[in-house]
Short mmCIF file of C-alpha atoms in Angstrom, two decimals:
data_model
loop_
_atom_site.label_atom_id
_atom_site.label_comp_id
_atom_site.label_asym_id
_atom_site.label_seq_id
_atom_site.Cartn_x
_atom_site.Cartn_y
_atom_site.Cartn_z
CA MET A 1 20.36 13.86 0.02
CA GLN A 2 20.84 17.56 -0.66
CA TRP A 3 18.16 20.24 -0.26
CA TYR A 4 20.10 23.42 -0.78
CA TRP A 5 18.01 24.14 -4.03
CA LEU A 6 14.78 24.15 -2.24
CA PRO A 7 14.67 27.89 -1.18
CA GLU A 8 15.75 29.13 -4.66
CA PHE A 9 13.07 27.16 -6.40
CA MET A 10 10.29 27.48 -3.89
CA PRO A 11 8.53 30.38 -5.72
CA ARG A 12 8.49 28.27 -8.90
CA PHE A 13 7.05 25.36 -7.09
CA ILE A 14 4.30 27.60 -5.69
CA GLU A 15 3.59 28.72 -9.31
CA GLY A 16 3.57 25.17 -10.49
CA LEU A 17 1.22 24.27 -7.68
CA TRP A 18 -1.15 27.02 -9.06
CA VAL A 19 -0.95 25.50 -12.52
CA THR A 20 -1.72 21.89 -11.28
CA VAL A 21 -4.66 23.20 -9.21
CA GLN A 22 -5.86 25.25 -12.23
CA LEU A 23 -5.54 22.30 -14.67
CA LEU A 24 -7.33 19.92 -12.26
CA GLY A 25 -10.25 22.40 -11.56
CA LEU A 26 -10.82 23.37 -15.11
CA SER A 27 -10.65 19.83 -16.35
CA ILE A 28 -13.07 18.45 -13.76
CA PHE A 29 -15.55 21.54 -14.40
CA PHE A 30 -15.68 21.07 -18.28
CA GLY A 31 -15.29 17.31 -17.87
CA MET A 32 -18.35 16.93 -15.61
CA LEU A 33 -20.26 19.45 -17.80
CA LEU A 34 -19.89 16.91 -20.52
CA ALA A 35 -20.18 13.82 -18.51
CA ILE A 36 -23.59 14.60 -17.23
CA PRO A 37 -25.41 14.59 -20.70
CA LEU A 38 -23.11 11.73 -21.78
CA GLY A 39 -24.43 9.73 -18.98
CA LEU A 40 -28.03 10.85 -19.32
CA VAL A 41 -28.30 10.01 -23.13
CA GLN A 42 -27.06 6.60 -22.36
CA VAL A 43 -29.98 6.06 -20.20
CA THR A 44 -32.87 7.83 -21.88
CA GLY A 45 -31.46 9.16 -25.16
CA PRO A 46 -32.57 8.12 -28.62
CA ARG A 47 -30.66 4.98 -29.72
CA PRO A 48 -28.18 6.62 -32.07
CA LEU A 49 -27.28 9.45 -29.56
CA SER A 50 -26.76 6.63 -26.89
CA TRP A 51 -24.54 4.55 -29.15
CA LEU A 52 -22.57 7.63 -29.93
CA ALA A 53 -22.02 8.42 -26.24
CA ARG A 54 -21.06 4.77 -25.46
CA GLY A 55 -18.60 4.73 -28.33
CA PHE A 56 -17.14 7.96 -27.11
CA CYS A 57 -16.74 6.57 -23.56
CA THR A 58 -15.29 3.27 -24.86
CA VAL A 59 -12.58 4.99 -27.09
CA ILE A 60 -11.52 7.51 -24.38
CA ARG A 61 -11.23 4.73 -21.75
CA GLY A 62 -9.60 2.51 -24.25
CA THR A 63 -6.52 4.63 -25.09
CA PRO A 64 -3.79 6.02 -23.03
CA LEU A 65 -4.28 9.60 -21.89
CA LEU A 66 -0.87 10.45 -22.94
CA ILE A 67 -1.76 9.50 -26.57
CA GLN A 68 -4.74 11.65 -26.38
CA LEU A 69 -2.82 14.59 -25.16
CA TRP A 70 -0.08 14.39 -27.71
CA LEU A 71 -2.75 13.90 -30.39
CA ILE A 72 -4.56 16.98 -29.45
CA TYR A 73 -1.56 19.08 -28.76
CA TYR A 74 0.88 17.94 -31.76
CA GLY A 75 -2.12 17.17 -34.10
CA LEU A 76 -4.22 20.24 -33.52
CA GLY A 77 -1.21 22.29 -32.73
CA SER A 78 0.30 21.41 -36.20
CA LEU A 79 -3.04 21.99 -37.99
CA PHE A 80 -4.09 25.38 -36.55
CA PRO A 81 -1.11 27.39 -37.80
CA SER A 82 -1.90 26.33 -41.39
CA VAL A 83 -5.38 27.83 -41.23
CA PRO A 84 -5.24 31.53 -41.91
CA TRP A 85 -8.52 32.56 -40.24
CA ILE A 86 -7.41 30.87 -36.95
CA ARG A 87 -4.00 32.71 -37.05
CA GLU A 88 -5.66 35.99 -37.56
CA SER A 89 -8.39 35.57 -34.90
CA ALA A 90 -8.25 37.11 -31.48
CA LEU A 91 -7.92 33.55 -29.94
CA TRP A 92 -4.52 32.96 -31.53
CA PRO A 93 -2.41 34.17 -28.59
CA VAL A 94 -4.23 31.69 -26.42
CA LEU A 95 -4.08 28.94 -28.90
CA ARG A 96 -0.36 29.17 -29.11
CA GLU A 97 -0.04 28.36 -25.43
CA ALA A 98 0.06 24.70 -24.41
CA PHE A 99 -2.27 25.23 -21.60
CA PRO A 100 -5.74 25.16 -23.49
CA TYR A 101 -4.71 21.89 -25.29
CA ALA A 102 -4.10 20.30 -21.95
CA VAL A 103 -7.40 21.63 -20.57
CA LEU A 104 -9.06 20.23 -23.59
CA ALA A 105 -7.38 16.76 -23.35
CA PHE A 106 -8.01 16.33 -19.73
CA SER A 107 -11.59 17.50 -19.90
CA ILE A 108 -12.44 14.94 -22.65
CA SER A 109 -10.68 12.26 -20.63
CA VAL A 110 -12.68 13.16 -17.47
CA ALA A 111 -15.81 13.29 -19.57
CA GLY A 112 -15.24 9.69 -20.89
CA TYR A 113 -14.56 8.13 -17.48
CA GLU A 114 -17.17 10.01 -15.66
CA GLY A 115 -19.68 9.70 -18.33
CA GLU A 116 -19.60 5.97 -17.71
CA ILE A 117 -20.01 6.47 -14.02
CA MET A 118 -22.99 8.91 -14.52
CA ARG A 119 -24.62 6.34 -16.69
CA GLY A 120 -24.69 3.99 -13.67
CA ALA A 121 -25.70 6.83 -11.31
CA PHE A 122 -28.65 8.04 -13.45
CA ARG A 123 -29.68 4.41 -13.73
CA GLY A 124 -29.42 3.82 -9.98
CA VAL A 125 -32.05 6.41 -9.08
CA PRO A 126 -35.29 4.53 -8.11
CA LYS A 127 -38.04 4.86 -10.57
CA GLY A 128 -40.45 5.80 -7.93
CA GLU A 129 -38.64 9.01 -7.00
CA LEU A 130 -38.72 10.29 -10.61
CA GLU A 131 -42.44 9.14 -10.97
CA ALA A 132 -43.27 11.08 -7.76
CA ALA A 133 -41.55 14.17 -9.05
CA ARG A 134 -43.50 13.98 -12.44
CA ALA A 135 -46.74 13.37 -10.47
CA LEU A 136 -46.04 16.64 -8.65
CA GLY A 137 -46.28 18.33 -11.98
CA MET A 138 -42.48 19.01 -12.54
CA SER A 139 -41.56 19.46 -16.18
CA PRO A 140 -38.91 16.91 -17.41
CA PHE A 141 -36.24 19.48 -16.97
CA LYS A 142 -37.32 20.29 -13.54
CA VAL A 143 -37.31 16.64 -12.66
CA LEU A 144 -33.78 16.35 -13.93
CA HIS A 145 -32.55 19.48 -12.16
CA ARG A 146 -34.29 18.90 -8.81
CA VAL A 147 -34.47 15.17 -8.34
CA TRP A 148 -32.64 12.98 -10.87
CA LEU A 149 -29.35 14.80 -11.12
CA PRO A 150 -28.89 15.51 -7.25
CA ARG A 151 -29.90 11.94 -6.29
CA ALA A 152 -27.50 10.44 -8.97
CA LEU A 153 -24.48 12.67 -7.87
CA GLN A 154 -25.23 11.93 -4.23
CA ASN A 155 -25.11 8.04 -4.92
CA VAL A 156 -21.68 8.18 -6.83
CA PHE A 157 -20.06 10.87 -4.79
CA PRO A 158 -17.39 8.60 -3.21
CA THR A 159 -16.58 7.01 -6.67
CA LEU A 160 -16.29 10.45 -8.11
CA THR A 161 -13.80 11.37 -5.32
CA GLY A 162 -11.54 8.59 -6.39
CA GLU A 163 -11.85 9.39 -10.12
CA PHE A 164 -10.80 12.95 -9.33
CA ILE A 165 -7.67 11.86 -7.49
CA LEU A 166 -6.83 9.77 -10.61
CA THR A 167 -7.30 12.95 -12.68
CA LEU A 168 -5.09 14.75 -10.17
CA LYS A 169 -2.35 12.12 -10.65
CA ALA A 170 -2.76 12.53 -14.49
CA VAL A 171 -1.87 16.25 -14.51
CA PRO A 172 2.00 15.64 -14.45
CA LEU A 173 1.56 14.31 -18.12
CA ALA A 174 1.06 17.96 -19.07
CA SER A 175 4.72 18.57 -18.33
CA THR A 176 5.47 16.55 -21.55
CA ILE A 177 3.87 19.30 -23.69
CA THR A 178 5.94 22.16 -22.08
CA ILE A 179 3.54 23.06 -19.16
CA PHE A 180 5.35 23.63 -15.85
CA ASP A 181 3.03 22.17 -13.26
CA VAL A 182 4.46 20.97 -9.93
CA TYR A 183 6.13 18.00 -11.65
CA GLY A 184 7.52 20.24 -14.50
CA VAL A 185 9.09 22.41 -11.99
CA GLY A 186 10.65 19.21 -10.52
CA ALA A 187 12.04 18.39 -13.81
CA ILE A 188 13.61 21.91 -14.08
CA VAL A 189 15.43 21.29 -10.84
CA ARG A 190 16.60 17.97 -12.00
CA GLN A 191 18.02 19.59 -15.06
CA GLU A 192 19.74 22.52 -13.33
CA THR A 193 21.21 20.73 -10.25
CA TYR A 194 21.57 17.13 -11.63
CA ARG A 195 19.83 15.82 -8.49
CA ILE A 196 17.65 12.93 -9.31
CA TYR A 197 15.91 11.90 -6.33
CA GLU A 198 15.28 14.84 -4.14
CA PRO A 199 13.10 16.77 -6.53
CA LEU A 200 11.11 13.69 -7.35
CA LEU A 201 10.64 12.84 -3.76
CA PHE A 202 9.60 16.49 -3.13
CA VAL A 203 7.05 16.40 -5.95
CA GLY A 204 5.83 13.03 -4.53
CA LEU A 205 5.33 14.72 -1.08
CA ILE A 206 3.37 17.65 -2.61
CA TYR A 207 1.13 15.09 -4.49
CA LEU A 208 0.47 13.21 -1.10
CA LEU A 209 -0.60 16.40 0.46
CA LEU A 210 -2.71 17.48 -2.58
CA THR A 211 -4.40 14.04 -2.49
CA LEU A 212 -5.12 14.48 1.16
CA ALA A 213 -6.48 17.95 0.56
CA LEU A 214 -8.73 16.69 -2.22
CA VAL A 215 -10.07 13.85 0.05
CA LEU A 216 -10.76 16.28 2.88
CA VAL A 217 -12.55 18.75 0.77
CA PHE A 218 -14.82 16.17 -0.99
CA ARG A 219 -15.42 14.46 2.56
CA TYR A 220 -16.67 17.78 3.71
CA PHE A 221 -19.14 17.97 0.70
CA GLU A 222 -20.07 14.32 1.27
CA ASN A 223 -21.02 14.87 4.80
CA LYS A 224 -23.44 17.62 3.62
CA ILE A 225 -25.50 15.01 1.88
CA PRO A 226 -28.49 14.25 3.93
CA LYS A 227 -28.57 10.61 4.94
CA ARG A 228 -31.62 8.61 6.03
CA ALA A 229 -31.17 7.51 9.56
CA MET B 1 -6.01 8.20 -47.69
CA GLU B 2 -3.42 6.84 -50.16
CA ASN B 3 -0.90 8.78 -48.32
CA ALA B 4 -1.97 7.29 -44.92
CA LEU B 5 -1.84 3.69 -46.21
CA GLU B 6 1.73 4.48 -47.61
CA LEU B 7 2.71 5.79 -44.17
CA LEU B 8 1.47 2.72 -42.32
CA ALA B 9 2.90 0.21 -44.77
CA PHE B 10 4.59 -2.70 -43.05
CA SER B 11 8.02 -2.32 -44.69
CA PRO B 12 10.23 0.78 -44.48
CA PRO B 13 9.69 3.72 -45.51
CA GLY B 14 6.27 2.83 -44.04
CA TRP B 15 5.98 2.79 -40.18
CA GLY B 16 3.44 0.05 -39.81
CA GLY B 17 6.02 -2.51 -39.02
CA ALA B 18 7.65 -0.36 -36.44
CA LEU B 19 4.42 0.43 -34.71
CA LEU B 20 3.56 -3.29 -34.47
CA ARG B 21 6.94 -4.18 -33.04
CA GLY B 22 6.29 -1.23 -30.38
CA LEU B 23 2.82 -2.92 -29.78
CA VAL B 24 4.62 -6.25 -28.99
CA THR B 25 6.94 -4.58 -26.57
CA THR B 26 3.97 -2.86 -25.03
CA ILE B 27 2.10 -6.28 -24.60
CA GLN B 28 5.27 -7.83 -23.28
CA ILE B 29 5.72 -5.18 -20.67
CA ALA B 30 2.04 -5.13 -19.67
CA LEU B 31 1.95 -9.04 -19.25
CA GLY B 32 5.06 -9.18 -17.28
CA ALA B 33 4.07 -6.13 -14.99
CA TYR B 34 0.57 -7.46 -14.48
CA PHE B 35 1.76 -11.00 -13.13
CA LEU B 36 4.28 -9.34 -11.17
CA GLY B 37 1.77 -6.91 -9.74
CA LEU B 38 -0.73 -9.98 -9.21
CA PHE B 39 2.13 -11.89 -7.28
CA LEU B 40 2.94 -8.83 -5.09
CA GLY B 41 -0.74 -8.20 -4.62
CA LEU B 42 -1.46 -11.72 -3.41
CA CYS B 43 1.43 -11.66 -0.98
CA GLY B 44 0.35 -8.08 0.12
CA ALA B 45 -3.17 -9.15 0.71
CA LEU B 46 -2.32 -12.34 2.71
CA GLY B 47 0.21 -10.19 4.66
CA LYS B 48 -2.39 -7.46 5.38
CA LEU B 49 -4.79 -10.08 6.65
CA TYR B 50 -2.46 -12.40 8.62
CA GLY B 51 0.71 -10.32 9.29
CA GLY B 52 1.82 -8.88 12.57
CA PRO B 53 1.54 -5.09 13.20
CA ILE B 54 4.90 -4.27 11.55
CA LEU B 55 4.35 -6.16 8.31
CA ARG B 56 0.78 -4.61 8.19
CA GLY B 57 2.28 -1.21 8.82
CA VAL B 58 4.79 -1.52 5.93
CA LEU B 59 2.17 -2.88 3.59
CA GLU B 60 -0.23 0.09 4.50
CA PHE B 61 2.66 2.37 3.78
CA TYR B 62 3.31 0.73 0.45
CA THR B 63 -0.26 0.66 -0.86
CA THR B 64 -1.05 4.27 0.46
CA LEU B 65 2.15 5.82 -1.02
CA PHE B 66 1.98 3.94 -4.25
CA ARG B 67 -1.63 4.93 -4.82
CA ALA B 68 -1.19 8.63 -3.82
CA VAL B 69 1.84 9.55 -5.73
CA PRO B 70 1.36 10.02 -9.58
CA GLU B 71 2.51 7.06 -11.81
CA LEU B 72 4.71 9.30 -13.84
CA VAL B 73 6.70 10.40 -10.59
CA LEU B 74 6.94 6.73 -9.40
CA ILE B 75 8.10 5.44 -12.79
CA LEU B 76 10.84 8.06 -12.96
CA LEU B 77 11.80 7.41 -9.39
CA LEU B 78 11.85 3.63 -9.61
CA TYR B 79 13.36 3.58 -13.25
CA TYR B 80 16.39 5.72 -12.15
CA ALA B 81 16.55 4.68 -8.51
CA GLY B 82 15.61 0.98 -8.84
CA SER B 83 18.58 0.02 -11.07
CA ASP B 84 20.92 2.31 -9.01
CA LEU B 85 19.97 0.91 -5.89
CA LEU B 86 20.29 -2.76 -7.17
CA ASN B 87 23.77 -1.88 -8.26
CA ILE B 88 24.87 -0.26 -5.05
CA ALA B 89 23.44 -3.37 -3.30
CA LEU B 90 25.19 -5.77 -5.67
CA GLU B 91 28.58 -3.88 -5.36
CA SER B 92 28.45 -3.69 -1.73
CA MET B 93 28.19 -7.47 -1.65
CA GLY B 94 31.05 -7.86 -3.94
CA PHE B 95 29.06 -8.84 -7.09
CA GLU B 96 29.37 -7.44 -10.67
CA ARG B 97 27.39 -4.43 -11.77
CA TYR B 98 24.19 -5.51 -13.52
CA ASP B 99 22.84 -3.65 -16.36
CA MET B 100 19.16 -4.07 -16.34
CA SER B 101 17.70 -3.95 -19.81
CA ALA B 102 15.16 -1.28 -20.35
CA LEU B 103 12.34 -3.77 -20.95
CA THR B 104 12.97 -5.52 -17.53
CA ALA B 105 13.22 -2.24 -15.71
CA GLY B 106 9.83 -1.27 -17.25
CA ILE B 107 8.31 -4.48 -16.12
CA TYR B 108 9.60 -4.08 -12.56
CA VAL B 109 8.46 -0.42 -12.30
CA ILE B 110 4.85 -0.88 -13.62
CA GLY B 111 4.72 -4.21 -11.61
CA PHE B 112 5.56 -2.58 -8.31
CA VAL B 113 2.92 0.12 -8.98
CA GLN B 114 0.27 -2.33 -9.99
CA GLY B 115 1.29 -4.47 -6.89
CA ALA B 116 -0.15 -1.71 -4.61
CA TYR B 117 -3.59 -1.58 -6.51
CA SER B 118 -3.81 -5.53 -6.61
CA THR B 119 -3.21 -5.77 -2.90
CA GLU B 120 -6.30 -3.62 -2.11
CA VAL B 121 -8.43 -5.41 -4.75
CA LEU B 122 -7.43 -8.90 -3.62
CA ARG B 123 -7.77 -8.00 0.12
CA ALA B 124 -11.29 -6.66 -0.44
CA ALA B 125 -12.13 -9.88 -2.37
CA ILE B 126 -10.76 -12.20 0.36
CA GLY B 127 -12.78 -10.16 2.81
CA ALA B 128 -15.97 -10.89 0.80
CA VAL B 129 -15.56 -14.77 1.17
CA PRO B 130 -17.86 -15.92 4.08
CA SER B 131 -15.69 -17.01 6.83
CA GLY B 132 -17.65 -20.31 7.28
CA GLN B 133 -16.06 -21.55 3.88
CA MET B 134 -12.61 -21.45 5.29
CA GLU B 135 -13.58 -22.83 8.68
CA ALA B 136 -15.32 -25.76 6.77
CA ALA B 137 -12.13 -26.36 4.80
CA ARG B 138 -10.04 -26.52 7.88
CA ALA B 139 -12.65 -28.75 9.64
CA ILE B 140 -12.41 -31.42 7.10
CA GLY B 141 -8.72 -31.49 7.73
CA MET B 142 -7.21 -29.48 4.89
CA SER B 143 -3.89 -27.84 5.90
CA SER B 144 -3.69 -24.15 5.82
CA PHE B 145 -2.09 -24.01 2.50
CA GLN B 146 -4.54 -26.48 0.93
CA ALA B 147 -7.37 -24.51 2.25
CA HIS B 148 -6.11 -21.32 0.66
CA ARG B 149 -5.37 -22.96 -2.65
CA ARG B 150 -8.53 -24.95 -3.00
CA VAL B 151 -11.18 -22.82 -1.31
CA LEU B 152 -10.13 -19.30 -0.45
CA ILE B 153 -8.52 -18.29 -3.86
CA PRO B 154 -11.29 -19.89 -6.03
CA ALA B 155 -13.96 -18.41 -3.93
CA MET B 156 -12.64 -15.03 -3.94
CA LEU B 157 -11.82 -14.74 -7.63
CA PRO B 158 -15.38 -13.83 -8.74
CA PHE B 159 -15.26 -10.95 -6.52
CA ALA B 160 -11.80 -9.92 -7.57
CA LEU B 161 -12.19 -10.33 -11.40
CA PRO B 162 -13.83 -7.01 -12.12
CA GLY B 163 -11.26 -5.19 -10.33
CA LEU B 164 -8.44 -7.29 -11.79
CA GLY B 165 -9.76 -6.70 -15.29
CA ASN B 166 -9.85 -2.95 -14.72
CA LEU B 167 -6.21 -3.30 -13.40
CA TRP B 168 -5.11 -4.99 -16.49
CA LEU B 169 -6.66 -2.23 -18.68
CA ILE B 170 -4.90 0.38 -16.54
CA THR B 171 -1.61 -1.61 -17.01
CA THR B 172 -1.85 -1.63 -20.63
CA LYS B 173 -2.22 2.19 -20.65
CA ASP B 174 0.31 2.73 -17.96
CA THR B 175 2.96 1.23 -20.28
CA ALA B 176 2.52 4.25 -22.37
CA LEU B 177 4.17 6.40 -19.71
CA LEU B 178 7.44 4.43 -20.23
CA ALA B 179 7.81 6.50 -23.32
CA VAL B 180 8.92 9.39 -21.13
CA VAL B 181 11.90 7.51 -19.92
CA GLY B 182 12.74 6.55 -23.43
CA LEU B 183 11.67 2.84 -23.60
CA SER B 184 10.58 2.31 -27.19
CA GLU B 185 7.05 0.83 -26.80
CA LEU B 186 4.17 1.74 -28.96
CA LEU B 187 3.82 5.39 -28.00
CA LEU B 188 7.45 6.26 -28.30
CA VAL B 189 7.85 4.69 -31.64
CA THR B 190 4.62 6.52 -32.72
CA ARG B 191 6.26 9.86 -31.57
CA GLN B 192 9.40 9.17 -33.43
CA ALA B 193 7.35 8.24 -36.50
CA ALA B 194 5.23 11.34 -36.02
CA GLY B 195 8.20 13.66 -35.60
CA SER B 196 10.16 12.38 -38.66
CA THR B 197 7.02 12.46 -41.01
CA LYS B 198 4.97 15.37 -39.51
CA ALA B 199 1.85 13.22 -39.99
CA PHE B 200 0.59 13.59 -36.33
CA PHE B 201 -2.94 12.78 -36.91
CA THR B 202 -2.56 9.64 -38.89
CA LEU B 203 0.18 8.22 -36.73
CA TYR B 204 -1.46 8.85 -33.37
CA LEU B 205 -4.78 7.80 -34.47
CA ALA B 206 -3.24 4.51 -35.59
CA ALA B 207 -1.54 3.95 -32.42
CA GLY B 208 -4.72 4.89 -30.54
CA ALA B 209 -6.56 2.44 -32.71
CA LEU B 210 -3.91 -0.28 -31.71
CA TYR B 211 -4.52 0.43 -28.03
CA LEU B 212 -8.21 0.38 -28.47
CA MET B 213 -8.07 -2.93 -30.09
CA LEU B 214 -6.07 -4.34 -27.07
CA THR B 215 -8.60 -3.03 -24.84
CA LEU B 216 -11.62 -4.38 -26.62
CA ILE B 217 -10.02 -7.87 -27.01
CA SER B 218 -8.99 -7.87 -23.27
CA LEU B 219 -12.51 -6.94 -22.27
CA ALA B 220 -13.84 -9.91 -24.39
CA VAL B 221 -11.32 -12.29 -22.71
CA PHE B 222 -12.00 -11.13 -19.26
CA ALA B 223 -15.78 -11.59 -19.80
CA LEU B 224 -15.05 -15.19 -20.64
CA ILE B 225 -12.77 -15.71 -17.71
CA GLU B 226 -15.43 -14.23 -15.41
CA ARG B 227 -18.20 -16.48 -16.86
CA ARG B 228 -15.95 -19.41 -16.07
CA TYR B 229 -15.26 -18.55 -12.49
CA ARG B 230 -18.72 -17.60 -11.73
CA ARG B 231 -19.92 -21.06 -12.47
CA GLY B 232 -20.02 -21.97 -8.69
CA GLN B 233 -21.82 -18.90 -7.67
CA PRO B 234 -25.61 -18.57 -7.15
CA VAL B 235 -27.40 -16.83 -10.16
CA GLN B 236 -28.13 -13.31 -9.37
CA GLY B 237 -31.67 -12.11 -10.21
#
């Protein structure tokens, strides 16, 4: 075991860590934003919408994330440059990077998995609570905002924590589309120093700590949920 | 559309045949890894339940580590380190070097990762079997092995099957990660095809459809298995 490369590459690992955290945060944010309506329409939505949402979840959950990522990056990435108005738009410098494609792919994946979980969560809220809210004169939107959604999220909080850890562990896949997250930096070390195991073990250690941190953060929020004694 | 059909034709220059061969490799790896994982999981679960403090500690370390580190990192580590360590061990004992085929290495790598998850699923399922059932089995004179084979394992299967079904789906999708170490399963074949024809959308969508088919068929099969093993369970209202 030789660790002489560690001080030299430390700044890049810290940059990589930031990329990993950003990717994770953005994917969870946009993913959940999509997952909530996906779960909701499967419970109350009109038939066609509910079928569409269910189909979306099945397709996303039934195909490997790596294939989704490559489809979006190589597929869209090869399509966009051939469309003139996209090339001339102000967004083009952003779309030339790999990062937005990774966020898009991960968000869609999170939406698919968590949409399924939110379906169960919305269904699991006792009917009486919703009826009580409506009886108090809340509008349907207010019922969702004040009662249905908070109660649903509370019930599946531990499940969601587990799911987000899975998302964290999917982030290294982004390194296959030229993004330098923690794992990507580890791969650079491997190429430049010809050490195979040490960088991988180091990346593993960072992930262990990240998982721990994520668990602690979510446990903090979980403890804020009022429990019936 | 015409173009896409030509691209996916079974004989070269079409890529359909290559994709299907990739799918067969994927299924082979997934099956091998899944059953290796199940075997490790059963040993691990029993070890966690009956083992001494040292064995329990080792197993706890295995399941925690393997579930916390990303699969991609584990696959790279095991893929390179695994065959390396095996050869060092073989040479130190005076045997010939053994060049593991990529397929075997892939099965071992994914199998070890799945073993950690299976351990937890099976341990939870065994814990859900009322202890009276095992006591009754021992009381009528079954040996410990008989009681496990005849009572514990059939009784815990209904609890374990949903988790095991999920694990199978995860295994089939994890095999895609082996594309990164250069094992020509479905995804790597697709990537090569897409690279040489520039038809990214068509080929990736076709591969995605194949994975989806595998998932949907698996779901149906697991529903059948689950129905069979739930025969002895009280009907849930």
